[in-house]
Each structure stands twice: as C-alpha cells, then as structure tokens.
Short mmCIF file of C-alpha atoms and ligand atoms in Angstrom, two decimals:
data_model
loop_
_atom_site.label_atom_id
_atom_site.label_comp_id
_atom_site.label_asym_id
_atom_site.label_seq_id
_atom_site.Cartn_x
_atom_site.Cartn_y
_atom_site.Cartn_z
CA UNK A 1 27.29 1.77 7.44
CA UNK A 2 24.08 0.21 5.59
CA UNK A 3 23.98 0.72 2.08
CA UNK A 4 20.21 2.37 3.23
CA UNK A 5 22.27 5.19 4.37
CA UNK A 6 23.21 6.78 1.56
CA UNK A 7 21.50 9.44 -0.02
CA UNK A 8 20.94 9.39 -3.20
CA UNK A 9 19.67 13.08 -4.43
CA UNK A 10 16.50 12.40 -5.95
CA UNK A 11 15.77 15.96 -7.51
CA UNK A 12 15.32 16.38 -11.41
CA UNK A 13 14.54 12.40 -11.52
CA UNK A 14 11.13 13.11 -12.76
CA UNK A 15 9.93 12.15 -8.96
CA UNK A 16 6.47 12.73 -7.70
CA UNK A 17 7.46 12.71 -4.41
CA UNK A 18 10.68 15.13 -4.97
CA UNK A 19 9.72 17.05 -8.42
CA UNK A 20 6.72 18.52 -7.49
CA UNK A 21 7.09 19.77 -4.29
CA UNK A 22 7.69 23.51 -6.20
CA UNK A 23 4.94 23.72 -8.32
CA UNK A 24 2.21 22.52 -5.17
CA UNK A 25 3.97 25.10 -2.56
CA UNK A 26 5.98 27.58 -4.79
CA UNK A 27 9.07 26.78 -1.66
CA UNK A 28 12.49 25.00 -3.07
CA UNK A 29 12.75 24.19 0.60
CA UNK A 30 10.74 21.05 1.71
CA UNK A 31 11.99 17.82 2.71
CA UNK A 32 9.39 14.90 1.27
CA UNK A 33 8.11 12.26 3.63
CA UNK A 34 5.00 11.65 1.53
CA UNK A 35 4.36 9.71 -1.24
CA UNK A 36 4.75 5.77 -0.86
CA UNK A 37 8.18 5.34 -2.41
CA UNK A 38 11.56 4.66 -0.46
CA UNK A 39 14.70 7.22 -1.02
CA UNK A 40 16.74 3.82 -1.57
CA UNK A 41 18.39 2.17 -4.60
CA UNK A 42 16.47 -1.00 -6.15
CA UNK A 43 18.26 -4.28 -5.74
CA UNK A 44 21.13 -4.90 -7.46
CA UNK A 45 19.13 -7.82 -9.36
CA UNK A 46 16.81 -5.60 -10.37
CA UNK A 47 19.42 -2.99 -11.61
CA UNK A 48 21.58 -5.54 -13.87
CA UNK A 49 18.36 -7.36 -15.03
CA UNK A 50 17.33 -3.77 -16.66
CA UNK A 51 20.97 -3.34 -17.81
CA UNK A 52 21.54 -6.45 -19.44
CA UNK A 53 17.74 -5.96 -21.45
CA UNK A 54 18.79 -2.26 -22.37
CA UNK A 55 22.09 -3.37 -23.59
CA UNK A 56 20.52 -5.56 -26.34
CA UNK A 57 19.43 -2.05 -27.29
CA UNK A 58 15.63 -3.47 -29.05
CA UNK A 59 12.61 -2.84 -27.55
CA UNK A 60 9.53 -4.21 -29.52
CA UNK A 61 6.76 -6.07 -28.05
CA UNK A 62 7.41 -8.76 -25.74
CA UNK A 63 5.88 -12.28 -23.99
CA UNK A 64 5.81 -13.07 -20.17
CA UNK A 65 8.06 -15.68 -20.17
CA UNK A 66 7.22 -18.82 -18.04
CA UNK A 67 10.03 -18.14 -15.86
CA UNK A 68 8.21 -14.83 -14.82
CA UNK A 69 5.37 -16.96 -13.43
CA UNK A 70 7.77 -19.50 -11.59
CA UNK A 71 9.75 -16.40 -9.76
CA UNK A 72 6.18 -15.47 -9.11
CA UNK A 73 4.67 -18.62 -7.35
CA UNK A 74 7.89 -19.50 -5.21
CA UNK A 75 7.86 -15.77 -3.89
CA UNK A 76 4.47 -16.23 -2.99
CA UNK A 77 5.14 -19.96 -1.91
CA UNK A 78 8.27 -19.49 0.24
CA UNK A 79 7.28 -15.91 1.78
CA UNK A 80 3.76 -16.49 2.28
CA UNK A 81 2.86 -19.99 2.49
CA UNK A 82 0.15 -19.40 -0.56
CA UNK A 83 0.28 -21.99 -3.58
CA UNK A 84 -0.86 -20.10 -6.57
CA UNK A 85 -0.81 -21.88 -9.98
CA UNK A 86 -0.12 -19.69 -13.14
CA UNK A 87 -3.70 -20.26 -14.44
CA UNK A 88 -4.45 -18.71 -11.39
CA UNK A 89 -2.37 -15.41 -11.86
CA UNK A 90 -3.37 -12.52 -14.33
CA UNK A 91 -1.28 -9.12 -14.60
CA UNK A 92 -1.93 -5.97 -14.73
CA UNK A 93 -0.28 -2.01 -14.68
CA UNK A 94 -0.60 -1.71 -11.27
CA UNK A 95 -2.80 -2.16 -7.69
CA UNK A 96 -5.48 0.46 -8.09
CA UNK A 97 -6.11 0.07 -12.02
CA UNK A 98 -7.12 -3.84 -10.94
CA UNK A 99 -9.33 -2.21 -8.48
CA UNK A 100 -10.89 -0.42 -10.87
CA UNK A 101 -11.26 -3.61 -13.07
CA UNK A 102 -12.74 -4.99 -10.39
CA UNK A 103 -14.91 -3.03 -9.40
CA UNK A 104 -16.44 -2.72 -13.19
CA UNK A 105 -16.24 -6.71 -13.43
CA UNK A 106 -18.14 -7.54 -10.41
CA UNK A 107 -20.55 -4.61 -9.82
CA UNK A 108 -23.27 -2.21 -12.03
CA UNK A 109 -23.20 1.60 -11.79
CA UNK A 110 -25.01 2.53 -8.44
CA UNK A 111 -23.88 -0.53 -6.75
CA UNK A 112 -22.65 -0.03 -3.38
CA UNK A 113 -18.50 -0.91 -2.32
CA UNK A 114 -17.86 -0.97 1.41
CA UNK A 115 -14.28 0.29 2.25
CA UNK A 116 -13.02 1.62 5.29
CA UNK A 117 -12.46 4.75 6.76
CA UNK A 118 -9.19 5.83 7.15
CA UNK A 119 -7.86 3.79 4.21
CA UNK A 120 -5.48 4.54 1.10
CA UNK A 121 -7.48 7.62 -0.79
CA UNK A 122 -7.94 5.83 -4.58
CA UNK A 123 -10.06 3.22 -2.91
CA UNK A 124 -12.29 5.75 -2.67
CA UNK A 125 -11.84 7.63 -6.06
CA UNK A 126 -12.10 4.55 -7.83
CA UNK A 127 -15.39 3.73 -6.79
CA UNK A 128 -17.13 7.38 -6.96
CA UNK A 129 -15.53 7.54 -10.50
CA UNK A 130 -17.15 4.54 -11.57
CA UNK A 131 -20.61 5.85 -10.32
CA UNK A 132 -20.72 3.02 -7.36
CA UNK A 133 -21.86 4.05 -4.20
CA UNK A 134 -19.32 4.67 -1.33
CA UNK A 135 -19.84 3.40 2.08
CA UNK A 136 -17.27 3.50 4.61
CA UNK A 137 -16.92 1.85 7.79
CA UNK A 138 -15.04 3.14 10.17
CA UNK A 139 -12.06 1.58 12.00
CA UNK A 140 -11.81 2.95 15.33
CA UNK A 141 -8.42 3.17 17.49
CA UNK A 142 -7.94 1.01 20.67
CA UNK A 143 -4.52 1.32 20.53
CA UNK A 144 -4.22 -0.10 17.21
CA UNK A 145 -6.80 0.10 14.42
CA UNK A 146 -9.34 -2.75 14.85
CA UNK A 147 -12.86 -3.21 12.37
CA UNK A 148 -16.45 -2.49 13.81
CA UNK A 149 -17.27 -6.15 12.46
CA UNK A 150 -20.97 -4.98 14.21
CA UNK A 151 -20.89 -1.11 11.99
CA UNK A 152 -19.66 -3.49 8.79
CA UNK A 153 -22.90 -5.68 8.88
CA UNK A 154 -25.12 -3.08 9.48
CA UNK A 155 -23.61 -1.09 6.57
CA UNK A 156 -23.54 -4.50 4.28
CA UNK A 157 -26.97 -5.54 5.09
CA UNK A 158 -28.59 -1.85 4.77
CA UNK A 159 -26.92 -0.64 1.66
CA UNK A 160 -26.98 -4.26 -0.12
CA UNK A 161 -23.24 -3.91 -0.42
CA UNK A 162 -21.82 -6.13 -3.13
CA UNK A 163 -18.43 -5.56 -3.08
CA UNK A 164 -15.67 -4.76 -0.46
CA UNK A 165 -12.04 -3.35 -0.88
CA UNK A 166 -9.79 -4.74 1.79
CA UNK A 167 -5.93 -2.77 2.82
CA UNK A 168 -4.50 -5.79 4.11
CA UNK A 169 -1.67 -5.06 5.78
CA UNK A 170 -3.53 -1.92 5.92
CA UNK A 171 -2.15 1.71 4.88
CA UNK A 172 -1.80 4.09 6.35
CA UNK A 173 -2.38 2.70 9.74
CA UNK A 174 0.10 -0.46 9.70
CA UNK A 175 -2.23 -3.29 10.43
CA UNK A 176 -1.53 -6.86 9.96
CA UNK A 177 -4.92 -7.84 10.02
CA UNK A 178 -4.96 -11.34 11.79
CA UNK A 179 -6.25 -14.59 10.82
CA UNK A 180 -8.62 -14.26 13.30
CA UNK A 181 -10.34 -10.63 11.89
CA UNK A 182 -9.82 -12.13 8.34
CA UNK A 183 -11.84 -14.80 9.63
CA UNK A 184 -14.88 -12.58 10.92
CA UNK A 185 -14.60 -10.48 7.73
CA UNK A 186 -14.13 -13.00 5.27
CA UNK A 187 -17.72 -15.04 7.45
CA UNK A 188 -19.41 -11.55 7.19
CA UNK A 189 -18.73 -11.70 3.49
CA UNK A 190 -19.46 -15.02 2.66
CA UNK A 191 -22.73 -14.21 4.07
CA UNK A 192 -24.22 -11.77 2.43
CA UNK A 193 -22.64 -12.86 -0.92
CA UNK A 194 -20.16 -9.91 -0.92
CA UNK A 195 -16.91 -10.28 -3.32
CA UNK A 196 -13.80 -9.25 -1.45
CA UNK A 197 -10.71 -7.54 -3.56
CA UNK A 198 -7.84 -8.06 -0.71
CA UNK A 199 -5.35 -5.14 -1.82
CA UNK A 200 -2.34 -6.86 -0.47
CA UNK A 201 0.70 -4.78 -2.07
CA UNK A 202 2.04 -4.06 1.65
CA UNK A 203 2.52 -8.00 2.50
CA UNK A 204 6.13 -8.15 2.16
CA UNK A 205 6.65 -5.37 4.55
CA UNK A 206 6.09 -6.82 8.00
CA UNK A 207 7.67 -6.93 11.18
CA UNK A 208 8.94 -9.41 13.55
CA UNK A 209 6.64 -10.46 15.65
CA UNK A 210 3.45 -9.84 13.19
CA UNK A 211 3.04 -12.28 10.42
CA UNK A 212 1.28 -11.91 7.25
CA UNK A 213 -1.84 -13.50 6.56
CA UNK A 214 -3.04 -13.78 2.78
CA UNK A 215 -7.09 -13.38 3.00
CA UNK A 216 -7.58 -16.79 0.97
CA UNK A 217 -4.88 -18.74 3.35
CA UNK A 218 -7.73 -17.66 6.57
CA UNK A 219 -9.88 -19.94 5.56
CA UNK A 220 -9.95 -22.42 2.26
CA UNK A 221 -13.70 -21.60 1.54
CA UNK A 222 -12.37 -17.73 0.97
CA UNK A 223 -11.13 -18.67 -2.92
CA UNK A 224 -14.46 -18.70 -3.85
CA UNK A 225 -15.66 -15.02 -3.36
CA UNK A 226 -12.69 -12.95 -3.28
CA UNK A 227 -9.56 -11.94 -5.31
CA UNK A 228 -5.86 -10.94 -4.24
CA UNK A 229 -4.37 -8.28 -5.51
CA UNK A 230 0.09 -8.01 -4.90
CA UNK A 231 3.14 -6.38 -6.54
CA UNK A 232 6.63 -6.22 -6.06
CA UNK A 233 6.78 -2.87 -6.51
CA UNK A 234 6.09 -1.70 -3.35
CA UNK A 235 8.33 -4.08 -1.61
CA UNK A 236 11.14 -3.41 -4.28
CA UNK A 237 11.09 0.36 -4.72
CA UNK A 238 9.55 -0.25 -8.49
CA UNK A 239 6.40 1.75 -8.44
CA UNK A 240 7.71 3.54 -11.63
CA UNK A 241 7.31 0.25 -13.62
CA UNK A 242 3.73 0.01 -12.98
CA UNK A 243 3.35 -3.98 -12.74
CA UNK A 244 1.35 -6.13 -10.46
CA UNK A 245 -0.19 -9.70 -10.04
CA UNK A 246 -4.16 -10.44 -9.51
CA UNK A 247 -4.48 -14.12 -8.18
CA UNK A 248 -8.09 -15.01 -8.88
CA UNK A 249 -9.07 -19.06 -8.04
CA UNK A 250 -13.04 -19.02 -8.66
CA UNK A 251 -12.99 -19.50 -12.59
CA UNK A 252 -15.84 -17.60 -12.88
CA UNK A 253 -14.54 -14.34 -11.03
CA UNK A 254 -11.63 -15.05 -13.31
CA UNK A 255 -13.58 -14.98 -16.45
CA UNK A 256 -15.48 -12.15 -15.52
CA UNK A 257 -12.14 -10.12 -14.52
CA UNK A 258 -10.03 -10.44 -17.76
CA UNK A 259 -13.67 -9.79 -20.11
CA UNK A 260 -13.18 -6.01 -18.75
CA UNK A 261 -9.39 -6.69 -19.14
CA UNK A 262 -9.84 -7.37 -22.88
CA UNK A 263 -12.66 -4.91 -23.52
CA UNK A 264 -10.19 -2.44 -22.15
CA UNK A 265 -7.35 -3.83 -23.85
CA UNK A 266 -5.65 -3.78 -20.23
CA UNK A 267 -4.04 -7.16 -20.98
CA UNK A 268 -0.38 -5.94 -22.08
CA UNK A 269 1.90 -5.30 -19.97
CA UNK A 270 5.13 -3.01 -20.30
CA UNK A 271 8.45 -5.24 -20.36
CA UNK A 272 9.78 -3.36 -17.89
CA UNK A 273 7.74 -4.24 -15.35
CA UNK A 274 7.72 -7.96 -16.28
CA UNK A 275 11.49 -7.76 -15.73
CA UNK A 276 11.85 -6.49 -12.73
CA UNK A 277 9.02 -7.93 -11.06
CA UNK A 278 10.81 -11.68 -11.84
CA UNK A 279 14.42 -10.30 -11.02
CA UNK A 280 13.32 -8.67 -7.70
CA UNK A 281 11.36 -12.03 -6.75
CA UNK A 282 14.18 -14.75 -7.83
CA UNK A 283 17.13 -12.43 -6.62
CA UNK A 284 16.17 -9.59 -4.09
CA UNK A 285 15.12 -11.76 -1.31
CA UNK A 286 18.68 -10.66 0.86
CA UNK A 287 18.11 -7.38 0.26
CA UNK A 288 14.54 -6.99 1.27
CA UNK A 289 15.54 -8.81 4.87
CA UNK A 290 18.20 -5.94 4.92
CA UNK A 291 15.97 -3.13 4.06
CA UNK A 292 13.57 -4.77 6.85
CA UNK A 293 16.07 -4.58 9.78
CA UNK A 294 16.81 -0.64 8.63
CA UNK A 295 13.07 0.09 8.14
CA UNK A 296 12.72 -1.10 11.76
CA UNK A 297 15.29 0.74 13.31
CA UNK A 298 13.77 3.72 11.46
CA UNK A 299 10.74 3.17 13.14
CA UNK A 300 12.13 2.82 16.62
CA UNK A 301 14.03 5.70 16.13
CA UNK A 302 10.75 7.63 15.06
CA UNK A 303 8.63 6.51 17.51
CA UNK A 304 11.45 6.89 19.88
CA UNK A 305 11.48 10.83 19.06
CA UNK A 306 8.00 11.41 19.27
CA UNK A 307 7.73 10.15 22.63
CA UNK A 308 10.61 12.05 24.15
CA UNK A 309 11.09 15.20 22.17
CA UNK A 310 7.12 15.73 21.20
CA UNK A 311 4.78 13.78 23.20
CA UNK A 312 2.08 15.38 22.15
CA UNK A 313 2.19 13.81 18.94
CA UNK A 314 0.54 10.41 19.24
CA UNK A 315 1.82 7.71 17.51
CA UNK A 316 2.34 3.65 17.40
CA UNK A 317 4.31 1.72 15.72
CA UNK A 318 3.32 0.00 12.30
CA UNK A 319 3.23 -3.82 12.40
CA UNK A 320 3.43 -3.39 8.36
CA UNK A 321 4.39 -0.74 6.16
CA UNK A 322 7.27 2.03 6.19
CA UNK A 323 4.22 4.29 6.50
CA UNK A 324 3.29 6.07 10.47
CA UNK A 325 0.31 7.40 11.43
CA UNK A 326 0.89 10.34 13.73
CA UNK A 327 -2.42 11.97 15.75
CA UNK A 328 -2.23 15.92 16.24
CA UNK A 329 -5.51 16.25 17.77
CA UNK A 330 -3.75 17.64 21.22
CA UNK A 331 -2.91 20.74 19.56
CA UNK A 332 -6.35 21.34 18.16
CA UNK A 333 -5.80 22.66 15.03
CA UNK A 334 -8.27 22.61 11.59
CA UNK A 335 -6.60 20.71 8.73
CA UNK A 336 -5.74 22.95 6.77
CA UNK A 337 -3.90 24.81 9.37
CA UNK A 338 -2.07 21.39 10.20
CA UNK A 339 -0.46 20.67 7.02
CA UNK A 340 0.03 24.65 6.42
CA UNK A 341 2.32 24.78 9.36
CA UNK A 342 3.85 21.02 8.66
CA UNK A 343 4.72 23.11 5.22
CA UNK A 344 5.48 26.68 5.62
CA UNK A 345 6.79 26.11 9.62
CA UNK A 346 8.86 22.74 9.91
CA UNK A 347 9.39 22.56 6.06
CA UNK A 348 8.13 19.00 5.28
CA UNK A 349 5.57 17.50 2.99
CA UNK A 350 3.64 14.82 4.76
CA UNK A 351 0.13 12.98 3.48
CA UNK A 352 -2.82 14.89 5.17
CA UNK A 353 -4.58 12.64 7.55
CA UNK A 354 -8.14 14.09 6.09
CA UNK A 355 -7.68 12.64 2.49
CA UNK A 356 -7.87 8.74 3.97
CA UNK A 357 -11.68 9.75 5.04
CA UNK A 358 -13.35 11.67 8.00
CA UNK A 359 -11.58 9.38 10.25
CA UNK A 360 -8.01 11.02 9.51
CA UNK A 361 -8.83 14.47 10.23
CA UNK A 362 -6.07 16.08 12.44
CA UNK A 363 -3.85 13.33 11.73
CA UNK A 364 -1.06 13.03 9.09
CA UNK A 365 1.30 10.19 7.18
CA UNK A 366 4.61 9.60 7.29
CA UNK A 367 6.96 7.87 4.84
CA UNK A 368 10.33 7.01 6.81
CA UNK A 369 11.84 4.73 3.64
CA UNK A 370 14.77 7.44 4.06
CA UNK A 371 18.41 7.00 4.86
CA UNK A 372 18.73 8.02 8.59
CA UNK A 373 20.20 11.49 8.43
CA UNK A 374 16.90 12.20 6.26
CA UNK A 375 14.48 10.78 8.93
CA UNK A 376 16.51 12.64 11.32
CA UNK A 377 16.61 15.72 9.89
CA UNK A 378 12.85 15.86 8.78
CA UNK A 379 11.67 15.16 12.74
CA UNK A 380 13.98 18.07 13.89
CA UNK A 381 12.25 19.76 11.27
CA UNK A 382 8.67 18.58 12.92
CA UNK A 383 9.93 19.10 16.40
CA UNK A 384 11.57 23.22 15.71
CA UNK A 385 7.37 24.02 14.45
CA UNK A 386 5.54 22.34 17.30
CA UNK A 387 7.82 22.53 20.26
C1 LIG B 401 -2.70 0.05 -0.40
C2 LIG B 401 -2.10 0.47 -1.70
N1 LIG B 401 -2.59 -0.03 -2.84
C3 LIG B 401 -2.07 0.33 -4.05
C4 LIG B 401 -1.02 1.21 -4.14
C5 LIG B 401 -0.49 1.62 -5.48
O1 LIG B 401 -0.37 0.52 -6.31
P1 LIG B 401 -0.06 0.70 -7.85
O2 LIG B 401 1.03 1.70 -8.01
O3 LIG B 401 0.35 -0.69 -8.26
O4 LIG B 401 -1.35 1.11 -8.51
C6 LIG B 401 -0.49 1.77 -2.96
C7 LIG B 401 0.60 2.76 -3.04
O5 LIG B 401 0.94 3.41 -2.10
C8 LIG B 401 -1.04 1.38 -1.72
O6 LIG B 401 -0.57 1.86 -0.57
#
C-alpha cells in the first residue's frame, strides 16, 4: 500500500475544497475533485519542521534565513537545471498576488495583457481588476493544446500588448510547453518589447517522458524581458501557507517589481511559509518522486476509465499537473446544465470548463491528487449520471 492511499477525512479542516461544498450547493453529499490541492499528507520534513518551530511556542516577527535561499537555489539547480543567485530571488504570499505586482509594476491602467484562452481563471481577474485590458489568444486542440503563434502576433501587434502572462506547464490543460514553443514565444516577445511573467508553480509536476523547461533556460537572451514566478506549494501540498519565489535577473525589472512591493508593504512574509518552503525543498525530494509515480498511475487509471466505461468523454493525458481536462461536447449540453448534472446527478464538484475563458465551454477540470478509492469512487460517480 502507498502511503497516497490513505484517506485522510478532510471535513471541518477549514478546507476550500471540502468546507464549502454545503454552503455553494446546500447537498452534504458531494465528493470534491476541484480545487488545486491534493487529499495527501505534506512531507514528513515539512510536518516536523512546523513541529519543532511550534514547540518553541514564540511567534514574533521573523528573518529569511540564508539557508532558506540555499534550499531554494539547489532545488531549482538540481531539478531544473536553472542557476538563480539570491539577489536574484524576491518572495512573496503567493503566485497570483506577484501577478498582480506585476502587472502594476510593468504596465499603466488601460494597458493591454495578452493571456490565453483556456488558462487558470485569476489571470484573468487580475488584470480586469487592475483596469488593464484583456486579450486572449486562444490555444486550439490538435490533440494536445498548442499556441496560434500567428493569432498571438496579430493580437500583440494590434492591441500594443505590453505584457503577457504565461501557464507554463500550463493549467488546466497539462502542457509542458517545449523549448521549441518557448522559443517562438519568448522571439515574438522580444520583438515587440513585451515583458513575459512565466507562472511556473506547476514545474515540479511532470511526467516521464516530458521535461520541464524554465522560460529563461530557452534561450539566455530571455532574462532580460521576463520574470519567473514558482512555489513549493503546489508541488508540496502547502497552498495554505501562502509563500512563493519571483526570480527576476534584469535589475531594472527587479527594481521596478519590489517599488510596488514596498509601496504595498507586500515585502513580509509569514514564517510559516518560509519554513516549509526550505524544509519541503532540502528534505521532500523522495517523497515528491513517490507522489509522482502515484499521480501517474492515477492518471492512467483515469484516462483508462474514460475510454472504456465513457467514451464519450474526451480526454488526454496531462504531461504536467494532477489536473485533466475532460471535453463533454458529445452530449451537447449548455454549461450550466453540465455542471448541474456533474452536481445534483453523479454528486461531484468539478471546475467548470467555462470559467478558464470561451475556449472551455462544455468542458470541465479534474483534480485526481486523491487516494485511489477516492478517484475511483468519484468516476463511478461520473459514469452512474452519463451512462
Ligand atoms: C497556474 C497557477 N498559478 C497560481 C496558482 C495559485 O498560486 P498561489 O496560491 O501561490 O497564489 C495556481 C493554483 O492552482 C495555479 O494553478
């Protein structure tokens, strides 16, 4: 037995994914498969590292210890082949809040940001909340999910875009974007003077045979124009700690990056996440290469079901990400009706495909970071409404 098999009742934790599921649907009934978090236990280095910091029972305010920035250039060294010095690395409470710094430090109101269409929905939110304008570009399916590099120019050369939002590995459709499309994208960019924020929070969860390819390791000119944005959170099952890394090399994108930072006052971070972030990156390396192999065989197994017990469910299988896309367009229903009978028929919660952009309509996300009895248990659940 894997120690990912065992549930762990995740009810009355104060969950997103589990705790609110009564007050959206008014049903005590539905099994979760949304939210990006894994039913699983954090690594044991992660767990005593908290323990031993509670024990001492104080909790006033605390420094980032140098050791925090060693655990984080050796992760990044030794799993990713990127050298990142720690003048190099700022921090921050999380992925989309340095989006949001981003996108005030290196546009004005009305600016346009190019994203793409499907892609994770606070890409969007972040950018109509700052009053930039949105333009999506939309990936279209041969197979896979591959860029309109032709669409993307277009859009960047007709709206004067001046900033774009990469999902690399790409949520929710599981794309390892390859050097090669890095390449074209990051050319495009480089351009038309376009700063790129690569979102890379997914890199750690990859497949065999895909490999991950950092945007600035595609080509050495990329430094200059773009930032990285990572976290072990995602990788760890931390979210709750709300930590993550920006690696920014041009000194001036830098500069310009931690003066919203400051005006903000977005430059402390909680001691929590500083913690676990280092513990997770100096000691959970064994246990993410275990959680890899299950996530995997979860995936088979899912993919496995929809193709035998309901093949008229498309679906592929992620090169990155314990997230799967799955097309319902054969049974040609409106959205609304499509997550009212995934709800009130089969009795799961999944992500509606429709809030990733136009592109998701009739689709839907699911999370299989579940023991296997869960996963199996949820796509019965699927398979009993639309049989
Ligand atoms: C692509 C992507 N970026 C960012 C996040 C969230 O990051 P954070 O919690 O650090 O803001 C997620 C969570 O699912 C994600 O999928």
């Amino acid at each position: 037995m894997s120690q990912f098999d065992q549930i762990i009742d995740r009810k009355n934790t104060q969950s997103v994914k589990w705790d609110t599921l009564e007050a959206s649907y008014h049903r005590n009934d539905l099994l979760p498969m949304w939210v990006a978090d894994m039913d699983f236990q954090a690594p044991e280095a992660v767990q005593s590292a908290f323990q031993s910091y509670l024990n001492q029972g104080v909790f006033g305010y605390t420094i980032v210890p140098d050791s925090f920035y060693d655990a984080v250039i050796a992760w990044q060294k030794k799993r990713h082949s990127f050298t990142v010095k720690k003048d190099e690395i700022l921090l921050s409470s999380g992925v989309v809040p340095s989006i949001a710094l981003s996108v005030q430090a290196y546009t004005h109101p009305g600016d346009a940001v190019l994203i793409h269409d499907p892609v994770y929905p606070p890409f969007a939110q972040v950018v109509e909340e700052n009053n930039r304008k949105l333009i999506r570009s939309q990936l279209y399916t041969d197979d896979k999910f591959v860029m309109d590099f032709a669409e993307m120019e277009r859009l960047i050369q007709e709206e004067d875009v001046k900033l774009f939002v990469l999902c690399n590995p790409h949520n929710p459709g599981g794309r390892v974007w390859s050097q090669a499309e890095l390449q074209r994208i990051g050319d495009l960019c480089k351009k038309y003077q376009v700063t790129v924020v690569s979102d890379e929070i997914h890199q750690d969860i990859v497949y065999q045979p895909e490999t991950f390819t950092t945007f600035q390791n595609a080509d050495p000119s990329f430094k200059d124009f773009s930032i990285i944005l990572t976290a072990a959170t995602k990788t760890f099952n931390l979210a709750g700690i709300k930590n993550s890394m920006v690696f920014i090399k041009n000194p001036d994108l830098k500069q310009a990056f931690e003066k919203i930072q400051k005006q903000n006052h977005q430059d402390e971070i909680n001691t929590f996440g500083v913690i676990g972030t280092q513990a997770a990156y100096e000691g959970g390396s064994q246990w993410l290469d275990e959680l890899l192999e299950y996530l995997q065989e979860n995936i088979n197994y899912a993919y496995n079901f929809f193709q035998n017990t309901l093949p008229n469910v498309k679906v592929s299988k992620p090169e990155a990400t314990y997230l799967m896309w799955l097309d319902f367009s054969a049974y040609h229903l409106s959205d609304n009706q499509l997550e009212d009978k995934l709800v009130q028929e089969a009795k799961v919660v999944l992500n509606p495909g429709i809030s990733y952009g136009e592109k998701g309509s009739q689709h839907m996300r699911i999370n299989i970071a579940c023991p296997r009895a869960t996963l199996k248990e949820g796509l019965e659940r699927i398979a009993s409404a639309f049989r």
